[in-house]
PDB file of N, CA, C and O in Angstrom:
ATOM      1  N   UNK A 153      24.003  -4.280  38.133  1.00 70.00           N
ATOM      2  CA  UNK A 153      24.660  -4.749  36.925  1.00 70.00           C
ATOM      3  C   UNK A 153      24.007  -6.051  36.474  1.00 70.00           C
ATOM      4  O   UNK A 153      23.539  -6.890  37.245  1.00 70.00           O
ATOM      5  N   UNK A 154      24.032  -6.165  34.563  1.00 85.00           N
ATOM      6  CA  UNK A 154      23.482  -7.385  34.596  1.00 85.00           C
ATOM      7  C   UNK A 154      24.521  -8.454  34.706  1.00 85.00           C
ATOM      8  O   UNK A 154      25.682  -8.301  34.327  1.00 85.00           O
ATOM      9  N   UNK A 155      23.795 -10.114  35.528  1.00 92.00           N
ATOM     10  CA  UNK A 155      24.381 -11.210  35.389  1.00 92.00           C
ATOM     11  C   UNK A 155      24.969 -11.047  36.357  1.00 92.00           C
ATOM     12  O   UNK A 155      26.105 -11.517  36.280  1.00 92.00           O
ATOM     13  N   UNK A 156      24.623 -10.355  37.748  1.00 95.00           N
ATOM     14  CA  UNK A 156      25.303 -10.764  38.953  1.00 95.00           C
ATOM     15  C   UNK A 156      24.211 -11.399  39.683  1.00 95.00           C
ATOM     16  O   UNK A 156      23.060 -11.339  39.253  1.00 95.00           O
ATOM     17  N   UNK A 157      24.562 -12.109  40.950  1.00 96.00           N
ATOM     18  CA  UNK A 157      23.807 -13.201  41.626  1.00 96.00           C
ATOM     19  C   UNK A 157      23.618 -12.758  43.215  1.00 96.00           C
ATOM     20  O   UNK A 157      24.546 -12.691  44.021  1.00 96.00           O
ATOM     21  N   UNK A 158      22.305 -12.487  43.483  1.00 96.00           N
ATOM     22  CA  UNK A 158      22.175 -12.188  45.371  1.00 96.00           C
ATOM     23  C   UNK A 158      21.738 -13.491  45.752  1.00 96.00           C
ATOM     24  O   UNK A 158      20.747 -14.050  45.282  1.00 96.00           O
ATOM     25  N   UNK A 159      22.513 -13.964  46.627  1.00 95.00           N
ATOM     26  CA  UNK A 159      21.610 -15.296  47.070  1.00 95.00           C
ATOM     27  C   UNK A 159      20.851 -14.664  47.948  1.00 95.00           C
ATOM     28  O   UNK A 159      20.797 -13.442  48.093  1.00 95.00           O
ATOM     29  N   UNK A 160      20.116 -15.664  48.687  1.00 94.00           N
ATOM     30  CA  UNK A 160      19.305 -16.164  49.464  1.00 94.00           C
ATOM     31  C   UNK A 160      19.281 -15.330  50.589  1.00 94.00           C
ATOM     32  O   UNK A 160      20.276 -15.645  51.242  1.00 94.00           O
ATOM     33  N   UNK A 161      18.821 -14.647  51.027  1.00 95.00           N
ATOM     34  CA  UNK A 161      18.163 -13.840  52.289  1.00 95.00           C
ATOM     35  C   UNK A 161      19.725 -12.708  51.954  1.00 95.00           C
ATOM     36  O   UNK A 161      19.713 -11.779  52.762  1.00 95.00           O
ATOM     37  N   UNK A 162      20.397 -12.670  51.425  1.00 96.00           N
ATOM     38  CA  UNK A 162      21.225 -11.324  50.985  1.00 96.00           C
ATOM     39  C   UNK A 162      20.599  -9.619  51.819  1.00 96.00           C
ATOM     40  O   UNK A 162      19.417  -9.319  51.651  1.00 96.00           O
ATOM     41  N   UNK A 163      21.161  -9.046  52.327  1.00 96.00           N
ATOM     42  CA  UNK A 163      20.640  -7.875  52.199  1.00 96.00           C
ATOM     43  C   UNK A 163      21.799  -6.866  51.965  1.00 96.00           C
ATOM     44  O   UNK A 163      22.839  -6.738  52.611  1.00 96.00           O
ATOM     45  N   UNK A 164      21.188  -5.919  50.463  1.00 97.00           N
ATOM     46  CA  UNK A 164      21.745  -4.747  50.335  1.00 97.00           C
ATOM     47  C   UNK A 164      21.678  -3.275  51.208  1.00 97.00           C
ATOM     48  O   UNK A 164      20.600  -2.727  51.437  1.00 97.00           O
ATOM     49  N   UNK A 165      22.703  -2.840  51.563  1.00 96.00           N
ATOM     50  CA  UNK A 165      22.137  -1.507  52.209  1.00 96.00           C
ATOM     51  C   UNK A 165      22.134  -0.672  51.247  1.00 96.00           C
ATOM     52  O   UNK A 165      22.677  -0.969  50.184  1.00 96.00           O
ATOM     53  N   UNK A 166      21.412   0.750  51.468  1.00 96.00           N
ATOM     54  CA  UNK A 166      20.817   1.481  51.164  1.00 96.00           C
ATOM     55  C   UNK A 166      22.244   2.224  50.452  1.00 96.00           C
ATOM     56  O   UNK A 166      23.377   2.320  50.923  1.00 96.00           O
ATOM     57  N   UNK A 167      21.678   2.706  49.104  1.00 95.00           N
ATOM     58  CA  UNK A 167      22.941   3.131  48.436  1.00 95.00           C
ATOM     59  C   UNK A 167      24.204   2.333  47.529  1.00 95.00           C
ATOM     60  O   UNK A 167      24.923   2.779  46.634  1.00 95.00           O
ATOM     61  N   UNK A 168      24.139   0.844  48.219  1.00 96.00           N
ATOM     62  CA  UNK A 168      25.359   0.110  47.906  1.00 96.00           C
ATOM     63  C   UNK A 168      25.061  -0.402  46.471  1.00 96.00           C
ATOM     64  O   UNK A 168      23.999  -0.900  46.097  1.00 96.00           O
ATOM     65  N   UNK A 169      26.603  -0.117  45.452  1.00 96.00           N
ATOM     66  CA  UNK A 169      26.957  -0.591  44.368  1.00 96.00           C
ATOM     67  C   UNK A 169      27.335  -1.216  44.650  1.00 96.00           C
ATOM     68  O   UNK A 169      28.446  -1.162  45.178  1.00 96.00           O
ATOM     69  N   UNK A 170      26.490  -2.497  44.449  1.00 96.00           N
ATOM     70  CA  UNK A 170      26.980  -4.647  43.904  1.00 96.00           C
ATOM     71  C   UNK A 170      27.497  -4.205  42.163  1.00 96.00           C
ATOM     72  O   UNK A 170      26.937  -3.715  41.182  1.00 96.00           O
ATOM     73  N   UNK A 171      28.857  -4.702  42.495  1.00 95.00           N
ATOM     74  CA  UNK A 171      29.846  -4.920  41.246  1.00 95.00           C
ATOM     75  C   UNK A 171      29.920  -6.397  41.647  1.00 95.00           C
ATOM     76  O   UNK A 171      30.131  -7.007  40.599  1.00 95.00           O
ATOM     77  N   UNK A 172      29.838  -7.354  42.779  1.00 95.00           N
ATOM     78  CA  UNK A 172      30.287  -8.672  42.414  1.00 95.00           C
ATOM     79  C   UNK A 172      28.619  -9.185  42.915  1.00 95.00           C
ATOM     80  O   UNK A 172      27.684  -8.552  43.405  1.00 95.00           O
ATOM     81  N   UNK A 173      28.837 -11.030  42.414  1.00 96.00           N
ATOM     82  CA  UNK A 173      28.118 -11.631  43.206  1.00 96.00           C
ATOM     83  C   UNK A 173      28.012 -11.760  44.699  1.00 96.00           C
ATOM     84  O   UNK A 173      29.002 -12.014  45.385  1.00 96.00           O
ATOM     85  N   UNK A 174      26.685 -11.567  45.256  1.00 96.00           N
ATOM     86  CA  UNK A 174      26.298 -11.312  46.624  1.00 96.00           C
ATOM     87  C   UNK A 174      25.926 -13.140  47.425  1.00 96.00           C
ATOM     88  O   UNK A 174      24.939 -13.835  47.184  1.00 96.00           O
ATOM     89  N   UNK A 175      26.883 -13.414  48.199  1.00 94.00           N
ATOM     90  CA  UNK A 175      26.817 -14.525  48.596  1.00 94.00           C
ATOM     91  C   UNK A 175      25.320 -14.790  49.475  1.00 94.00           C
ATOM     92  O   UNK A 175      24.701 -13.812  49.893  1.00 94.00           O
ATOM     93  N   UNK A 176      24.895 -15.964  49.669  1.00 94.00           N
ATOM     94  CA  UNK A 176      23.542 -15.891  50.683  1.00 94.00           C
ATOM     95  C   UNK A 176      23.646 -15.371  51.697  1.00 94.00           C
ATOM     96  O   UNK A 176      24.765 -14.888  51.869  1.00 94.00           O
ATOM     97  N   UNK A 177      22.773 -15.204  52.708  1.00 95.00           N
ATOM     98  CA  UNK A 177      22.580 -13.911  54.478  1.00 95.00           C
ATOM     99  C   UNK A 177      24.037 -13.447  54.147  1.00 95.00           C
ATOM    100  O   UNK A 177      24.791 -14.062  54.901  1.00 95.00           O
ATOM    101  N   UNK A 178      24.679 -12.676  53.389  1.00 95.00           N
ATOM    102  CA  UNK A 178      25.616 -11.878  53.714  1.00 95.00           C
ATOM    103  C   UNK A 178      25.148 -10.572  53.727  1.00 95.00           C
ATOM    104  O   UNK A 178      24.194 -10.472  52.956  1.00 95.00           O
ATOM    105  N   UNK A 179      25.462  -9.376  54.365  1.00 96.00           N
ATOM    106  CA  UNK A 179      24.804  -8.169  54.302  1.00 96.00           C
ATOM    107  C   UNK A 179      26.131  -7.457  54.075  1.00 96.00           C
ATOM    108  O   UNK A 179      27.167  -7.707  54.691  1.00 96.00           O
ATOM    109  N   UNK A 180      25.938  -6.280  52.845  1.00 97.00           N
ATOM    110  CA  UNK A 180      26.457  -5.923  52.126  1.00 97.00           C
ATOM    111  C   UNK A 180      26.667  -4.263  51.969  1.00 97.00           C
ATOM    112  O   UNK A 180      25.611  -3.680  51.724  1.00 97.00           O
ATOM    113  N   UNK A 181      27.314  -3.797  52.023  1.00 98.00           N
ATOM    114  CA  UNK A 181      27.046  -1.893  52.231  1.00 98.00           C
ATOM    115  C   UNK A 181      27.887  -1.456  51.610  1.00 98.00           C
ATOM    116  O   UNK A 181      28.700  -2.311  51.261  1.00 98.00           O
ATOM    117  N   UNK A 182      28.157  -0.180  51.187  1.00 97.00           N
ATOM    118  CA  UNK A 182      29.069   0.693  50.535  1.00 97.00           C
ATOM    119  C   UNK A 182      29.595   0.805  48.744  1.00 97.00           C
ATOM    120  O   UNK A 182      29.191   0.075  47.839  1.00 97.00           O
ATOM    121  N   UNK A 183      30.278   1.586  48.665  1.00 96.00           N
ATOM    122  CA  UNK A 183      30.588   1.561  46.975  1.00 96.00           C
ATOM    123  C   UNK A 183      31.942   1.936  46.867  1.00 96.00           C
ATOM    124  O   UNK A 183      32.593   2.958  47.082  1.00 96.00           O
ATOM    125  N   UNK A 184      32.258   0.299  46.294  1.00 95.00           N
ATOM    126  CA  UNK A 184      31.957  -0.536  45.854  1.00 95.00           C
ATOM    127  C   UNK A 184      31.284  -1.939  47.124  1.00 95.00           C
ATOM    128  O   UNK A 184      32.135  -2.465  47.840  1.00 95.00           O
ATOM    129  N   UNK A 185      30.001  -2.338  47.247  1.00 96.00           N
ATOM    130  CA  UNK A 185      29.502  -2.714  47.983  1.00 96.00           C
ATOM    131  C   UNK A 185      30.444  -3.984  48.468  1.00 96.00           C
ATOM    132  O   UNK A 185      31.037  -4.780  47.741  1.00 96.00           O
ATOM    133  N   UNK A 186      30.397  -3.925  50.313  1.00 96.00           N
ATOM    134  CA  UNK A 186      31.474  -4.933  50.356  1.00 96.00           C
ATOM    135  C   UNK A 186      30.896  -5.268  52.031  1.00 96.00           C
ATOM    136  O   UNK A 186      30.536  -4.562  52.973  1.00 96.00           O
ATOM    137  N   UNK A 187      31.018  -6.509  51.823  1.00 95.00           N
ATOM    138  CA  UNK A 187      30.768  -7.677  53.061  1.00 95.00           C
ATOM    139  C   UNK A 187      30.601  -7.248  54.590  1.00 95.00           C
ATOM    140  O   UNK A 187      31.662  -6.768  54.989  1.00 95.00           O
ATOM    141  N   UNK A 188      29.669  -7.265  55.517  1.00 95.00           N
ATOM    142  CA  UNK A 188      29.911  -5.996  56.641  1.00 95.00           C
ATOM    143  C   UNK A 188      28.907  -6.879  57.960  1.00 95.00           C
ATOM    144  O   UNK A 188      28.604  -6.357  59.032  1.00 95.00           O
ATOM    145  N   UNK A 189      28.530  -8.284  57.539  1.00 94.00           N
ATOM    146  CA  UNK A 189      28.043  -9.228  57.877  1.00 94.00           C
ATOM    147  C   UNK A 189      27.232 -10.410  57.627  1.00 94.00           C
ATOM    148  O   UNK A 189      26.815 -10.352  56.471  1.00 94.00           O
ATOM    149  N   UNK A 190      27.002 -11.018  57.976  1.00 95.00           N
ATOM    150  CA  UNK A 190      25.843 -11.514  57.643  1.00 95.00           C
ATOM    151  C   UNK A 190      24.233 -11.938  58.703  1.00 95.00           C
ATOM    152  O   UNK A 190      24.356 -12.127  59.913  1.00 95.00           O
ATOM    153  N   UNK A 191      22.946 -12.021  58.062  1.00 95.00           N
ATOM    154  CA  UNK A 191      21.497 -11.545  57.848  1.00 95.00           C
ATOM    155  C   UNK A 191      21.094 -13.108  58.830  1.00 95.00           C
ATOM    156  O   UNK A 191      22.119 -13.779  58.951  1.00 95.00           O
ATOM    157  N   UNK A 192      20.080 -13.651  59.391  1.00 95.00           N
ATOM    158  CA  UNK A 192      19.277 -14.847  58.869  1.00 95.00           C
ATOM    159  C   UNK A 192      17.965 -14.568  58.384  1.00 95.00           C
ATOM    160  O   UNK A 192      17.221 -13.590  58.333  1.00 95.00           O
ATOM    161  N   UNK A 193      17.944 -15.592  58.095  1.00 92.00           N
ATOM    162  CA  UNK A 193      15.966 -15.936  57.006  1.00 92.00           C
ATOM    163  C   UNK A 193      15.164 -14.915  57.669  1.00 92.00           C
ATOM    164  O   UNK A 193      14.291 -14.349  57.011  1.00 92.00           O
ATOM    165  N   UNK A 194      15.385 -14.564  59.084  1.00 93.00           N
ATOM    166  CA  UNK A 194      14.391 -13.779  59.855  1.00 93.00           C
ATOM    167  C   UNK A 194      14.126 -12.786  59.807  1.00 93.00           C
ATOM    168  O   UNK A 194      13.126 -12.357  60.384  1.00 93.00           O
ATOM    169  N   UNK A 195      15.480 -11.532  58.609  1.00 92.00           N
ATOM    170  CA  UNK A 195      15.806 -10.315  58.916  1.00 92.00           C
ATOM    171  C   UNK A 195      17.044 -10.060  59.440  1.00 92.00           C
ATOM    172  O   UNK A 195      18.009  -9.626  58.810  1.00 92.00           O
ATOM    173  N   UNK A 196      16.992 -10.404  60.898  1.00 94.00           N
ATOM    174  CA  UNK A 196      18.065 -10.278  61.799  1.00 94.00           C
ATOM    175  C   UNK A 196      19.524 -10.468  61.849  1.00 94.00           C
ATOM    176  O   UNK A 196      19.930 -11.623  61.722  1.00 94.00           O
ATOM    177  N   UNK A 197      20.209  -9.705  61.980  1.00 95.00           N
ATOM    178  CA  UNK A 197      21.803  -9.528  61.565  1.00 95.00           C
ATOM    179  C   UNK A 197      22.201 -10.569  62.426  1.00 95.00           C
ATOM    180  O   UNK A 197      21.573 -10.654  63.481  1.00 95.00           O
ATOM    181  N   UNK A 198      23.001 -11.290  62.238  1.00 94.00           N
ATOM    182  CA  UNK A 198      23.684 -12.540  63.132  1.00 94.00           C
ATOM    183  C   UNK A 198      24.932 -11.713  64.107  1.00 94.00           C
ATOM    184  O   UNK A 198      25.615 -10.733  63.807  1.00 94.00           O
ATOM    185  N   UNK A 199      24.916 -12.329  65.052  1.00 91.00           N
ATOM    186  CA  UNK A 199      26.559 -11.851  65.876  1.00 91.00           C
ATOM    187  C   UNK A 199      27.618 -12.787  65.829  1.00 91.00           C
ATOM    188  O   UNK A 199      27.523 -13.768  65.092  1.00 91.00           O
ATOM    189  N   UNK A 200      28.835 -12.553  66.685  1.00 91.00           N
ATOM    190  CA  UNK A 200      29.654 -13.149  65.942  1.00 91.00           C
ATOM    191  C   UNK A 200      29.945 -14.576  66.270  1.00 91.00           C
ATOM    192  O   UNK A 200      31.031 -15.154  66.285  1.00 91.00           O
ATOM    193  N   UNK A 201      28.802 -15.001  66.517  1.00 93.00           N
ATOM    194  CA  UNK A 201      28.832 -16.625  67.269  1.00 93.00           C
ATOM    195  C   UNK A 201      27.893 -17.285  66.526  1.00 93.00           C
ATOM    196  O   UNK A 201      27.474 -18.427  66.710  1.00 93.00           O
ATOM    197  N   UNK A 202      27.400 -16.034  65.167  1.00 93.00           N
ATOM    198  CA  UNK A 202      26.511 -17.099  64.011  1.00 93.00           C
ATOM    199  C   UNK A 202      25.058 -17.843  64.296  1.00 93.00           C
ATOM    200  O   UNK A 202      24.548 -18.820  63.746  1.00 93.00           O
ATOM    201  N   UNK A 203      24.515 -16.848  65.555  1.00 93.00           N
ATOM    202  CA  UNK A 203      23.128 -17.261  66.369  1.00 93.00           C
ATOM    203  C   UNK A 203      22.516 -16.168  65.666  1.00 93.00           C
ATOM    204  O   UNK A 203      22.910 -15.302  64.884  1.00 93.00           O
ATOM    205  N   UNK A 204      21.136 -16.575  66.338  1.00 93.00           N
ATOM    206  CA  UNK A 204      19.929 -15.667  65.980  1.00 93.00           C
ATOM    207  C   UNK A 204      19.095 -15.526  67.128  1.00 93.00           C
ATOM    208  O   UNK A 204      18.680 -16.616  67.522  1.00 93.00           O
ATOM    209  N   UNK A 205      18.790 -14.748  67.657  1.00 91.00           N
ATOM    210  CA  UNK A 205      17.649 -14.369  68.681  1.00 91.00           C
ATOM    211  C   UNK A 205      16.333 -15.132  68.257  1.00 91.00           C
ATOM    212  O   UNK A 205      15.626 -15.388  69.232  1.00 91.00           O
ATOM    213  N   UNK A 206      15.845 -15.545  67.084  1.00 92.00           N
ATOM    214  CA  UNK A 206      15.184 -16.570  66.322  1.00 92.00           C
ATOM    215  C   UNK A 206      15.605 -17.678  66.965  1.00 92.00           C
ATOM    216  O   UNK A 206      14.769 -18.547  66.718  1.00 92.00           O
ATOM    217  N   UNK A 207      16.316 -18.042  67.544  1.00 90.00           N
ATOM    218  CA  UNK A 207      16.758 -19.512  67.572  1.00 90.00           C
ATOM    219  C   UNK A 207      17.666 -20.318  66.401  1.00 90.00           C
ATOM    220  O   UNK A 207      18.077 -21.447  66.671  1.00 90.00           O
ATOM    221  N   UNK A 208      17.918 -19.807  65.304  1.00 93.00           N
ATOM    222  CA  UNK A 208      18.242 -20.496  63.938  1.00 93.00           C
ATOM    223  C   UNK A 208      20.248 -19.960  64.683  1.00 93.00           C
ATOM    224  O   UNK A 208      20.805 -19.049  65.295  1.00 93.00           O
ATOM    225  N   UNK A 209      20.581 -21.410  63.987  1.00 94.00           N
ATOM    226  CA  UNK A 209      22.201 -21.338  64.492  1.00 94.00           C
ATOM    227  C   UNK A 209      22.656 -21.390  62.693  1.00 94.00           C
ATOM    228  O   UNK A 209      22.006 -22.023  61.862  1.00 94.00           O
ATOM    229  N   UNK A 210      23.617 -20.760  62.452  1.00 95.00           N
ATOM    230  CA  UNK A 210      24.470 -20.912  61.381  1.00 95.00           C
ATOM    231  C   UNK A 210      26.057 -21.086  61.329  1.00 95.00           C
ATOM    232  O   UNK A 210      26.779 -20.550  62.169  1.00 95.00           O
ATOM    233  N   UNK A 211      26.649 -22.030  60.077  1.00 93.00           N
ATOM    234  CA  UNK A 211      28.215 -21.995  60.702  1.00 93.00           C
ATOM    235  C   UNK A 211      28.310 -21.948  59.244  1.00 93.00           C
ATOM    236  O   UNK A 211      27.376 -22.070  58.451  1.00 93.00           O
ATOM    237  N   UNK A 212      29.832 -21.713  58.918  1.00 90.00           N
ATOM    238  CA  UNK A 212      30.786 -21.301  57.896  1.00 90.00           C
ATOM    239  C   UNK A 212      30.983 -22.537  57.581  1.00 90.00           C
ATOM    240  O   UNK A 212      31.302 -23.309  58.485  1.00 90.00           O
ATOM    241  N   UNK A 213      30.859 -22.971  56.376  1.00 88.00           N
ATOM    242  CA  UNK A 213      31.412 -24.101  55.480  1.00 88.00           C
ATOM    243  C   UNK A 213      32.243 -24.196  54.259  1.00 88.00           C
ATOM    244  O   UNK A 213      31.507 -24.258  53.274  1.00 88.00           O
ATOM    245  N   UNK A 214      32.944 -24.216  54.087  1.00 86.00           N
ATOM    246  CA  UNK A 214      34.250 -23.939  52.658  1.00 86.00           C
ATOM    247  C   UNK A 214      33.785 -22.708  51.790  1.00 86.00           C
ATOM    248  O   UNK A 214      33.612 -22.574  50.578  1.00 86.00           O
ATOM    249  N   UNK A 215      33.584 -21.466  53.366  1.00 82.00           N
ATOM    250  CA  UNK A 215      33.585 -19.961  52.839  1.00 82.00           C
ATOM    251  C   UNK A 215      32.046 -19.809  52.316  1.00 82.00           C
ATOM    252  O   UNK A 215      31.837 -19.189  51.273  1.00 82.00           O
ATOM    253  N   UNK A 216      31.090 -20.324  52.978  1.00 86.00           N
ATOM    254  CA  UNK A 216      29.572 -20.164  52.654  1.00 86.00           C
ATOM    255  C   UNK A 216      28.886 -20.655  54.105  1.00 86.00           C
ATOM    256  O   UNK A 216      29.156 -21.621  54.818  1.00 86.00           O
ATOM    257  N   UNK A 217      28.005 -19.715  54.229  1.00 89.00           N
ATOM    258  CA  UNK A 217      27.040 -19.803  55.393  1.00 89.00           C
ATOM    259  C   UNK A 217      25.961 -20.723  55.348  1.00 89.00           C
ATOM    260  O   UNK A 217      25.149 -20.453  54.462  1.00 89.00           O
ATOM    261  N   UNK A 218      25.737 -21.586  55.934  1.00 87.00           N
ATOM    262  CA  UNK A 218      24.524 -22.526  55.997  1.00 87.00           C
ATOM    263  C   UNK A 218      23.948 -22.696  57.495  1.00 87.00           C
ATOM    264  O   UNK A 218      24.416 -22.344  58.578  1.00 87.00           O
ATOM    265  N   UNK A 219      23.009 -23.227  57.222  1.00 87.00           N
ATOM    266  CA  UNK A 219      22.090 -23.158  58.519  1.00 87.00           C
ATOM    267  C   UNK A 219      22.228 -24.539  59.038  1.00 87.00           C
ATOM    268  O   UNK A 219      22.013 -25.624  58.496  1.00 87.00           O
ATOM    269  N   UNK A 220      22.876 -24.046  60.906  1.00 78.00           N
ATOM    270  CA  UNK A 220      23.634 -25.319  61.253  1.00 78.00           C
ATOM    271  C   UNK A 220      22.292 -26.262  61.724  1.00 78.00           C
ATOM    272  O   UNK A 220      21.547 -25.746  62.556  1.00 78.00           O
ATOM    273  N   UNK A 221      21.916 -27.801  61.155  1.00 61.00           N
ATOM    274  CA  UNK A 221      20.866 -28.296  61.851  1.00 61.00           C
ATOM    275  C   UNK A 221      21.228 -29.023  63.666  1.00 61.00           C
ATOM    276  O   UNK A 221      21.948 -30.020  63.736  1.00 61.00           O
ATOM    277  N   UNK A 222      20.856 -28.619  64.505  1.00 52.00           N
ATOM    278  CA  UNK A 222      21.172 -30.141  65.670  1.00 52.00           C
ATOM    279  C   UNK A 222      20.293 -31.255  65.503  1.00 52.00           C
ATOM    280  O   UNK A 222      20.428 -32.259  66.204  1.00 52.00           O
TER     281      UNK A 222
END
């Protein structure tokens, strides 16, 4: 659709209708396409402790994912 927004390392799965804006590394599936995890910069689907086998750590901030620095 026009005038919707994928952020940043977003991934759509295969098939999925985006009716809304796609938040950044969130990974996204189904129709109407809907939230099912989230990605990092690397590819790699995060687990539920927001790591990466990459090494890259991420945490939740007022409902948006950012990349946690130490």
């Amino acid at each position: 659709m026009c005038g919707l927004t994928i952020g940043m390392y977003a991934v759509i799965g295969a098939g999925a209708v985006v009716t809304r804006n796609v938040a950044a590394y969130t990974i996204v599936v189904g129709n109407p396409a809907k939230p099912a995890g989230y990605a990092c910069r690397c590819g790699r689907r995060l687990g539920p402790d927001l790591k990466c086998a990459c090494g890259t750590t991420y945490q939740i901030n007022n409902n948006t994912i950012v990349t946690y620095d130490t």
